[in-house]
Structure formats: structure tokens, C-alpha cells
Coordinates of C-alpha atoms and ligand atoms in Angstrom, one line a residue:
X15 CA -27.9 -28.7 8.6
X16 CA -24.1 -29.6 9.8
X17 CA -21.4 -26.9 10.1
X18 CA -18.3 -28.0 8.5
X19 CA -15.0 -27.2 9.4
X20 CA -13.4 -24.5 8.1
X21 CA -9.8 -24.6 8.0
X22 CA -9.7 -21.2 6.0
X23 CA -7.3 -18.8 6.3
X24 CA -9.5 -15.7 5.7
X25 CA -12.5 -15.0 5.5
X26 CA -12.4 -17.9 8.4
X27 CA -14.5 -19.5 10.8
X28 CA -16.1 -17.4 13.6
X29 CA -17.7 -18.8 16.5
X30 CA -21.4 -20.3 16.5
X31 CA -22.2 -18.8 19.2
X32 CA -21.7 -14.9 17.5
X33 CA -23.7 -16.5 14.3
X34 CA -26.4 -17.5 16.1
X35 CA -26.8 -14.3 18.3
X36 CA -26.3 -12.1 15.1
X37 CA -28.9 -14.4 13.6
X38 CA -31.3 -13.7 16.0
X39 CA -30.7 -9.5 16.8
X40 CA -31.0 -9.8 12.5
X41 CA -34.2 -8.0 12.1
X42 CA -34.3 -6.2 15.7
X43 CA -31.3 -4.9 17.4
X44 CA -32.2 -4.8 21.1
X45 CA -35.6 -3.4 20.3
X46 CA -34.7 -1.0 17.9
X47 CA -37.1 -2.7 15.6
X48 CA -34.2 -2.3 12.9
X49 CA -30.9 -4.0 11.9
X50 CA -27.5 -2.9 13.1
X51 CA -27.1 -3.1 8.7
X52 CA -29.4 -0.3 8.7
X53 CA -28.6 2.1 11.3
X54 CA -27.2 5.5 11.3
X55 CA -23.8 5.3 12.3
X56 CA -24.5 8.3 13.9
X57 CA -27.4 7.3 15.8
X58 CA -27.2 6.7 19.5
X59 CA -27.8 2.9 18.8
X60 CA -24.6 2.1 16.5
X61 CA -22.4 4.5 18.4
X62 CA -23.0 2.3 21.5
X63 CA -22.0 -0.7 19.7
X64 CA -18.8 0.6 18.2
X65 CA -17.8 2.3 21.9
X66 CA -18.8 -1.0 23.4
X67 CA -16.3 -2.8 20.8
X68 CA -14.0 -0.4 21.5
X69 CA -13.7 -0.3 24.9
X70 CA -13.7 -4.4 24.7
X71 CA -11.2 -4.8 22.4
X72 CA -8.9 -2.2 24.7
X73 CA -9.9 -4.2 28.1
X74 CA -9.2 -7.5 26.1
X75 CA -5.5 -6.3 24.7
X76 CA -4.9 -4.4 27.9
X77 CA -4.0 -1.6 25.4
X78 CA -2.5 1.4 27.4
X79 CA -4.4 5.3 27.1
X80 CA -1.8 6.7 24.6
X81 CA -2.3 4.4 21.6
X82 CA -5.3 5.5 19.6
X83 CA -7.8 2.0 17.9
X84 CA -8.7 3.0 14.3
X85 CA -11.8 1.2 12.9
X86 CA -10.8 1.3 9.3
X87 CA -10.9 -0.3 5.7
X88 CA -9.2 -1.4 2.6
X89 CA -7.9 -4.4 4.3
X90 CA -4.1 -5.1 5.8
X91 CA -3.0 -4.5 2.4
X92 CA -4.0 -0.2 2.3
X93 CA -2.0 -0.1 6.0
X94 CA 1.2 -1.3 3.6
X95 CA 1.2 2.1 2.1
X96 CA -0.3 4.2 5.0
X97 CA 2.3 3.2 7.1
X98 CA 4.6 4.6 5.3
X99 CA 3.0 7.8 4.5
X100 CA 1.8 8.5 8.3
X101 CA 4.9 7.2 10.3
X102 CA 8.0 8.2 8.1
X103 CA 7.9 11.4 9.3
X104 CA 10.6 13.1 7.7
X105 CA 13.4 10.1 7.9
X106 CA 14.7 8.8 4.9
X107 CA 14.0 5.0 5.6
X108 CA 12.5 2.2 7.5
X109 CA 13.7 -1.0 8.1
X110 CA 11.5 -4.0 6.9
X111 CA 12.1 -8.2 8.2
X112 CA 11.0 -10.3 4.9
X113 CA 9.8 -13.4 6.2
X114 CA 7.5 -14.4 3.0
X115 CA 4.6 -13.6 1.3
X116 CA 3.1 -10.7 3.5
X117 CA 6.3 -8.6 4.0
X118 CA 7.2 -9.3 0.7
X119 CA 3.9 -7.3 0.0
X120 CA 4.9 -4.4 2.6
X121 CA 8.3 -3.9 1.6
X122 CA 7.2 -3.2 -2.3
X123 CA 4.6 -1.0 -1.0
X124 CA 7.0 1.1 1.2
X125 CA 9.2 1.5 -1.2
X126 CA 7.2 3.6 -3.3
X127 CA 7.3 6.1 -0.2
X128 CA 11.6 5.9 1.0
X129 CA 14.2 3.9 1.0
X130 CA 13.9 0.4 2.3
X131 CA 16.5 -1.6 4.5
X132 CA 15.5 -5.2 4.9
X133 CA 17.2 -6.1 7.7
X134 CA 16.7 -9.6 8.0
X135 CA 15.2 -11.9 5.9
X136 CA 14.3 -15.9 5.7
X137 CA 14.5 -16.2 1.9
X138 CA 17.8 -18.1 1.9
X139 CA 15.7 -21.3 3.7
X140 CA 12.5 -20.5 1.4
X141 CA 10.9 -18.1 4.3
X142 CA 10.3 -21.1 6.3
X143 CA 11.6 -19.8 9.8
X144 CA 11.7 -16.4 11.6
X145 CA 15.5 -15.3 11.5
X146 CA 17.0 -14.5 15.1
X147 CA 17.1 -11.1 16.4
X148 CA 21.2 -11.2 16.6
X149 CA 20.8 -11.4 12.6
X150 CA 18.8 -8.5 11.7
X151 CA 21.2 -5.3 10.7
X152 CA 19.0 -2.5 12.0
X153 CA 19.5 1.1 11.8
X154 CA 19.2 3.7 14.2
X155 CA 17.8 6.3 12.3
X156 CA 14.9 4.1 10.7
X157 CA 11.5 5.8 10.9
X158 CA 10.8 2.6 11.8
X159 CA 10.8 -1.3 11.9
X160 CA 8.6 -3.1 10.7
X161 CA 7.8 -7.3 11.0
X162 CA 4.9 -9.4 10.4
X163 CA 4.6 -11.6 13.6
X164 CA 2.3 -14.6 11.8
X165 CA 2.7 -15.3 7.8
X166 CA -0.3 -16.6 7.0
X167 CA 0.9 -18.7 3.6
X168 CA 4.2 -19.9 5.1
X169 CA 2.9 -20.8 8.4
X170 CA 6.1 -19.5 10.3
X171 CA 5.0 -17.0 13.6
X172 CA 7.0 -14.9 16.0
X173 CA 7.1 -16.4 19.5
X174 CA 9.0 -13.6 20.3
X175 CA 8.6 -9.5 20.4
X176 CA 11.7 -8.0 18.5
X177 CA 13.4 -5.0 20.1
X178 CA 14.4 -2.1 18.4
X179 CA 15.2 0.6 21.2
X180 CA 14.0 4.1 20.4
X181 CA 12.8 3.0 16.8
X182 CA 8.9 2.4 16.9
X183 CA 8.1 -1.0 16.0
X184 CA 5.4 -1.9 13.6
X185 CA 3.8 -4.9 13.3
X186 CA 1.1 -6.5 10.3
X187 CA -0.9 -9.6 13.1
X188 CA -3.5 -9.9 10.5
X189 CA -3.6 -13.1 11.3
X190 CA -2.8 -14.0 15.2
X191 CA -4.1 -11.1 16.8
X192 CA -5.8 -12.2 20.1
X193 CA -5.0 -15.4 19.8
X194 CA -2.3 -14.5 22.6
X195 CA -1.3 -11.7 25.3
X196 CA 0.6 -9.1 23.8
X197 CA 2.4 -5.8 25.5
X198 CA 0.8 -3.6 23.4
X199 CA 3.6 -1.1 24.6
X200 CA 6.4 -2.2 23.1
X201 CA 4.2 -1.6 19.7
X202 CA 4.2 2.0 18.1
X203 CA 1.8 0.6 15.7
X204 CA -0.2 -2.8 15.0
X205 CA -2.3 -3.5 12.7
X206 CA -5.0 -6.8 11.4
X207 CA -7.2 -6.8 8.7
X208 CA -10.7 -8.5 10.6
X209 CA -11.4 -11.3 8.3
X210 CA -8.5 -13.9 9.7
X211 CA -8.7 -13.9 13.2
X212 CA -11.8 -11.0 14.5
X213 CA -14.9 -11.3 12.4
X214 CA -15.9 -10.1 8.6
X215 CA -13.8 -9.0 5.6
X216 CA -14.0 -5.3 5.2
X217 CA -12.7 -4.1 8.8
X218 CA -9.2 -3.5 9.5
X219 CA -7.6 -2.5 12.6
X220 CA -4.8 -0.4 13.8
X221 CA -3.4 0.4 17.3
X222 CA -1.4 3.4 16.8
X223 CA 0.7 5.2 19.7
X224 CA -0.3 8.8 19.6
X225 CA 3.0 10.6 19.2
X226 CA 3.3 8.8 15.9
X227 CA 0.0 10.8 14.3
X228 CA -0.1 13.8 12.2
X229 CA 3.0 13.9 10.3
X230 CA 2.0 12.7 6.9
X231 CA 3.7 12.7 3.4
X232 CA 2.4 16.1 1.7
X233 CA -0.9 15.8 -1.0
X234 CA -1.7 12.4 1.3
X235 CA -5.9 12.2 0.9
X236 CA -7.2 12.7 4.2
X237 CA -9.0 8.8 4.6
X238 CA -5.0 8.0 4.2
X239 CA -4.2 10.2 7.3
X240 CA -4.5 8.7 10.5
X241 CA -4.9 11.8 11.9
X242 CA -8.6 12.0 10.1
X243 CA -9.8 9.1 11.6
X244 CA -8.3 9.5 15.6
X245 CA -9.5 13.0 15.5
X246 CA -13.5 11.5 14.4
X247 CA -13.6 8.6 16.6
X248 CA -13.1 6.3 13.0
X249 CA -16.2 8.2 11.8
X250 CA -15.3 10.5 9.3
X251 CA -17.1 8.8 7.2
X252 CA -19.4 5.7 7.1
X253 CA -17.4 3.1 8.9
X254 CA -17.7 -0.6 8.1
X255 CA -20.8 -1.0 10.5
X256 CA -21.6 -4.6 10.5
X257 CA -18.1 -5.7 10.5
X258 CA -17.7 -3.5 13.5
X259 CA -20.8 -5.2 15.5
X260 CA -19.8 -8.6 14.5
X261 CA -16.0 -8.0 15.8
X262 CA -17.7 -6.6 19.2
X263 CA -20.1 -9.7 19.2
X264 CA -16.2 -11.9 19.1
X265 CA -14.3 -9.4 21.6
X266 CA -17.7 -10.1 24.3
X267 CA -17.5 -13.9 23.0
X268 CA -13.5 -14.1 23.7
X269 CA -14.2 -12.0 27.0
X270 CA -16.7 -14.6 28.1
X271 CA -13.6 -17.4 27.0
X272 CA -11.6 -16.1 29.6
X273 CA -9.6 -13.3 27.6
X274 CA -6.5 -13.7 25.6
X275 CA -4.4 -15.8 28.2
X276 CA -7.3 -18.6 27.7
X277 CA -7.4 -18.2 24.3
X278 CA -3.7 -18.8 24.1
X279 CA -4.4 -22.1 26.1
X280 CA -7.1 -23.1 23.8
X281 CA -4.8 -22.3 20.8
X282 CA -1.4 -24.2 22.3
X283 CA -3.7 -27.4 23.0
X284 CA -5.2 -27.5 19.3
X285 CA -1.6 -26.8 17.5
X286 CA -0.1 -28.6 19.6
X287 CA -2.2 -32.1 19.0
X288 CA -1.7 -31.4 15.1
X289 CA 2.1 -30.8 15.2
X290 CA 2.4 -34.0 17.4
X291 CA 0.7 -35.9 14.7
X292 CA 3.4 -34.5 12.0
X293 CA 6.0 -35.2 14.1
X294 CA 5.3 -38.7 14.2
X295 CA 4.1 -39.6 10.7
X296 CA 6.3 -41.1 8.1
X297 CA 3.8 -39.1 5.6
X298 CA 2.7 -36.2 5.9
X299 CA 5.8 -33.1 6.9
X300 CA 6.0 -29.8 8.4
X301 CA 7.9 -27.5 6.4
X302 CA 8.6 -25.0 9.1
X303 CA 11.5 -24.6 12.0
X304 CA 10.0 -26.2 14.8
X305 CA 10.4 -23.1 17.4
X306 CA 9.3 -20.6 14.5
X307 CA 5.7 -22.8 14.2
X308 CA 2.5 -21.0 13.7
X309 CA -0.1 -21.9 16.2
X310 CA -2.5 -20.4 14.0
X311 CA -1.2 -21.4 10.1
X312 CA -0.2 -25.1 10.0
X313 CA 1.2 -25.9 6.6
X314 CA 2.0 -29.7 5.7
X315 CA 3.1 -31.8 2.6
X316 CA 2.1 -35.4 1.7
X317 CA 4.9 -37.4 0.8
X318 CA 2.9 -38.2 -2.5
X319 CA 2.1 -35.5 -3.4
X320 CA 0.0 -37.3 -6.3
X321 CA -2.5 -38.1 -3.4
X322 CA -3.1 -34.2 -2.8
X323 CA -6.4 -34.2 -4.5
X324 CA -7.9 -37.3 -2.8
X325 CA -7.1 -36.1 0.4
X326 CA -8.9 -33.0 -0.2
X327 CA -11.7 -34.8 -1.3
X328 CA -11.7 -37.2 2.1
X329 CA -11.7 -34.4 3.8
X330 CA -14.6 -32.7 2.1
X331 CA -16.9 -35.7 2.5
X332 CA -16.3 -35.4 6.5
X333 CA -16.8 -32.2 6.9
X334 CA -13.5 -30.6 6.5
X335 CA -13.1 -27.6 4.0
X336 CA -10.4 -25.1 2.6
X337 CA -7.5 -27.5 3.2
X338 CA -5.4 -27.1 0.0
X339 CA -2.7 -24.9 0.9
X340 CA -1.4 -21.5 -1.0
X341 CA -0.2 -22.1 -4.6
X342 CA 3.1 -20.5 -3.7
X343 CA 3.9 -23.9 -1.1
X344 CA 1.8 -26.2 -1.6
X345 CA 0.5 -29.0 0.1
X346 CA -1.8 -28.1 2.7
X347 CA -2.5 -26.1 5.3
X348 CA -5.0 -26.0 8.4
X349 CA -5.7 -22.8 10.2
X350 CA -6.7 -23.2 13.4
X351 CA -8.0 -19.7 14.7
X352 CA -9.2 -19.1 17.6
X353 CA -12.6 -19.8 16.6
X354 CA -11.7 -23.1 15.6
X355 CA -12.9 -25.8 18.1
X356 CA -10.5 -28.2 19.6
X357 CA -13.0 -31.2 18.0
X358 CA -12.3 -29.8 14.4
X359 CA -8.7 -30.4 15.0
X360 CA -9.1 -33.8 16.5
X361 CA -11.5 -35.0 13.6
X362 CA -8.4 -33.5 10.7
X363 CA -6.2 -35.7 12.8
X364 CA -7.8 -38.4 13.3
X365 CA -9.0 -38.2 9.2
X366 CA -4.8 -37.7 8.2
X367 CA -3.9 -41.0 10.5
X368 CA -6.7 -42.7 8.6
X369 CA -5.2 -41.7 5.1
X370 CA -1.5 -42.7 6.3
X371 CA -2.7 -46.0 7.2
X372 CA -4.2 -46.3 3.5
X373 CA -2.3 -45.1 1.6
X374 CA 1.6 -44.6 3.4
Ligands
PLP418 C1 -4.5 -11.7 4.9 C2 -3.3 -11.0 5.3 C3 -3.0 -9.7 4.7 C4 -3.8 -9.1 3.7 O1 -5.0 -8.7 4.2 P1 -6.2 -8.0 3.4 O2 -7.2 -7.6 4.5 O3 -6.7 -9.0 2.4 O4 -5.6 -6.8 2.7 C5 -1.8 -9.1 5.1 N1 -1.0 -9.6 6.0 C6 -1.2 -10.8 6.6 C7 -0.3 -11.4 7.6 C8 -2.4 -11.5 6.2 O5 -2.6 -12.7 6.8

């Protein structure tokens, strides 16, 4: 049987190589005569698998001793309310950037908790650029600020880290986390649901600074406190086990690529060859600001859009799925994670220069 490609943008496409050695430790985890699916997450076995995870994605994101990794659940969208349960800490407000879909979805949130200042925001262009950091009106008392580095729907990323002085920045990289170095440090929190960028739906991720734990909203449940799960090594109660083994099976598989700095290579090549392509085409367009691209989320339009549906279909009979872009933009839209090979992006491109030829 033939992979396809996946152009997804969650769940996506992991690496073959992480199938195939899940495929085959299936029915007998290192001799355990049992599947990680079926352990005790207590037992010696799993625990070795989450520390091993652990300490990989930490080696892997070079993340300092004072920031605690929670192994969690409920996706990217339950950290939109327990961020602003755990971390406004008495203040009165937070200040949120709006850059399109995904903020939109943490700034409602929040504001069931406090008072929200959006400080910046890209709707006046249709959220198709990230707006300068001279723009953004921030406030010194916020409890914090938070931004979403990569919207996944509009296809517009942060090549930049905001600053925002003594104010702890928060940051939702669902969907480009490790596909680049970051400095962890200038973080107080991050967070990434798995399913985009790490391994299986049903995993979620967040980096948090220490100082920032332990001073939650009163009557908050205690799976809603991160305090709970830094104080029980994320095992308070049954964590997501096999999401948890599969994202250790990527962080060995990315270590083995040559870390993050490689990855970022990898990932600069393959956007790089597809926004070249737009560029040049009297067809199909990018949408986005060309210094606000995502290297991850590339959203395009045909200029008949009447053809949508047959280019879809082209693309399905070679191999290429989950193309159509979101409802809310349109078009299309190719996500090119890192577990995407550079050969899926070369066979989309060489499939869209095809269907200009024919039909532009
Ligand atoms: C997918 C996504 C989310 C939502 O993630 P869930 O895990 O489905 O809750 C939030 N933010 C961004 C940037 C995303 O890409």
C-alpha cells in the first residue's frame, strides 16, 4: 500500500519511521510482552517512557530547570481557560494580540475570567499579517500577554518573539512548536495541543515557569490547577499514555534529524520551494504578508475559484489529501509539518504547475 500525502492541519502526518517502530513494539514493548496501551502508568515500564520523553523534549527545546513540562489533556482549547485561571493571579487583566481564528478563541475564553485588553490586532487586513510590535498598546500591570505565534487557518506566523518586560509572555504554538529554536526563557508559559506538529490528538503540552504556579481562581477543580499536575509529575491521574509514547517516539525521531536547528532547515527549504511557486504564478495567490508567512500553514486561492473542486480531486488521485482549506478563507491550504517530506512538497508543486498550465 502507498502513503499519501497528508497536507492536514491536525491530526497531521507523523513520520514513517515512528509508525513503523510503534507498529512493531505494538504487541511487545521492549520485552514486556504487553502494549505500551496497556500498561500501568504507574508501572516501572511507562514511567520510563514518559521520563524518557520528558527529558527529550527538554534536551530538544533546551528548556531551562525553572519551567515545569505538563503532560496534559483537553486539547489547546482547555489551556484557553486555564490560563486564565492559573496565571491571573490577582491582577485585573491580561492583554491578548488577535491575529485570527485561534486568539479569537482565547480572548472569549479569558474573558469569562477578567478583563481583556487586545492590544493589537490584524482584523482591519482580515488577520492576514502579524501586526508590528511598535503597534500593540500594552499594559504594565497585565497578568499577562498573551499571542499565538502560528494561526493555523490564516497561515500568518511570528518570525519574531514579542517583548513585554516584566509581564510573562504566553504563547498558544499548537501548531509550530519544534519546527524551530526557541528561547524558551523569554516564555512564562507555552503551550501545543500534540496533534498538529508532535504526535496523537489527545496530548497537550505546557511549559510553564515555576513562579507562575499555585495561584489559582478560588473553587478552580484541581485537574484545572497546574499546580496538581507539577506537583505529580502529570500523573494525578491517568495521563494520555499512548499519546505520550508516540510524542517520545517523534522527540528521539527529531533528535536523530539533528534537533530543532535541522528541522528549521528542513522546514525553510520545503516553504520556501512552495511560496516560490506562488510568487511566480499568474494563478494560484498567497493571501498573507510576505514576512508574516507561515512555514508551517500555507494558505492559497485559485484565481477561479470555480476550479476548487477539481483541483482537489487532481490532487486526490496523486496522492495528495486534506488540501481544501478552512471554511472561514477558503481556497486551500498545505501544511507542511515537520513531518512532512520535502518530496510531498515537490510532488503539490509540481501537481499546481501542471493545473496552471491547463487550466490558467
Ligand atoms: C489546533 C489549534 C488549537 C486547538 O487545539 P485543540 O487541541 O483542538 O483544542 C488552538 N490553537 C492553535 C494555534 C491550533 O492550531
Amino acid at each position: 500500500m502507498a502513503r499519501v500525502f497528508n497536507f492536514s492541519a491536525g491530526p497531521a502526518t507523523l513520520p514513517e519511521a515512528v509508525l513503523k517502530q510503534a507498529a512493531e513494539e505494538m504487541l511487545d514493548w521492549h520485552g514486556s510482552g504487553q502494549s505500551v496501551m496497556e500498561m500501568s502508568h504507574r508501572g516501572k515500564e511507562f514511567m520510563s517512557i514518559a521520563a524518557q520523553a520528558e527529558a527529550d523534549l527538554r534536551e530538544l527545546m533546551a528548556i531551562p530547570a525553572n519551567y515545569k513540562v505538563l503532560l496534559l489533556q483537553g486539547g489547546a482549547s482547555l489551556q484557553f481557560a486555564m490560563i486564565p485561571i492559573n496565571l491571573l493571579r490577582g491582577k485585573a487583566s491580561a492583554d491578548y494580540v488577535h491575529t485570527g481564528e485561534w486568539a479569537k478563541k482565547a480572548i472569549k475564553e479569558a474573558k469569562q475570567y477578567g478583563q481583556v485588553n487586545v492590544a493589537a490586532s490584524s482584523e482591519d487586513k482580515s488577520f492576514t499579517y502579524a501586526p508590528a510590535q511598535e503597534t500593540w498598546k500594552l499594559d504594565k500591570d497585565a497578568a499577562y500577554v498573551h499571542y499565538t505565534a502560528n494561526e493555523t487557518i490564516g497561515g500568518v506566523e511570528f518570525h519574531w518573539v514579542p517583548q513585554t518586560g516584566d509581564v510573562p509572555l504566553v504563547c498558544d504554538m499548537s501548531s509550530n512548536i519544534l519546527s524551530r529554536p526557541v528561547d524558551v526563557s523569554k516564555y512564562g508559559l507555552i503551550y501545543a495541543g500534540a496533534q498538529k506538529n508532535i504526535g496523537p490528538a489527545g496530548l497537550t503540552i505546557v511549559i510553564v515557569r515555576e513562579d507562575l504556579i499555585g495561584q489559582v481562581l478560588p473553587k478552580t477543580p484541581v485537574m484545572l490547577d497546574y499546580k496538581t499536575h507539577a506537583e505529580n509529575e502529570s500523573m494525578y491521574n491517568t495521563p494520555p499514555t499512548y499519546g505520550i509514547y508516540i510524542a517520545g517516539l517523534v522527540f528521539e525521531w527529531l533528535k536523530q534529524q539533528g534537533g530543532l536547528a535541522a528541522m528549521e532547515k528542513h522546514n525553510r527549504d520545503k516553504a520556501a520551494l512552495l511560496y516560490a511557486f506562488l510568487d511566480q504564478s499568474r494563478f494560484f495567490v498567497s493571501p498573507v504578508a510576505k514576512a508574516d508567512r507561515s512555514l508551517m500553514n500555507v494558505p492559497f486561492t485559485l484565481k477561479k475559484a470555480e476550479l476548487d473542486e477539481e483541483f482537489l480531486k487532481g490532487a486526490k488521485s496523486r496522492g495528495m489529501i486534506q488540501l481544501k482549506g478552512h471554511r472561514s478563507v477558503g481556497g486551500m491550504r498545505a501544511s507542511i509539518y515537520n513531518a512532512m517530506p520535502v518530496e510531498g512538497v515537490r510532488a503539490l508543486v509540481d501537481y499546481m504547475k501542471e493545473f496552471e498550465a491547463k487550466h490558467g
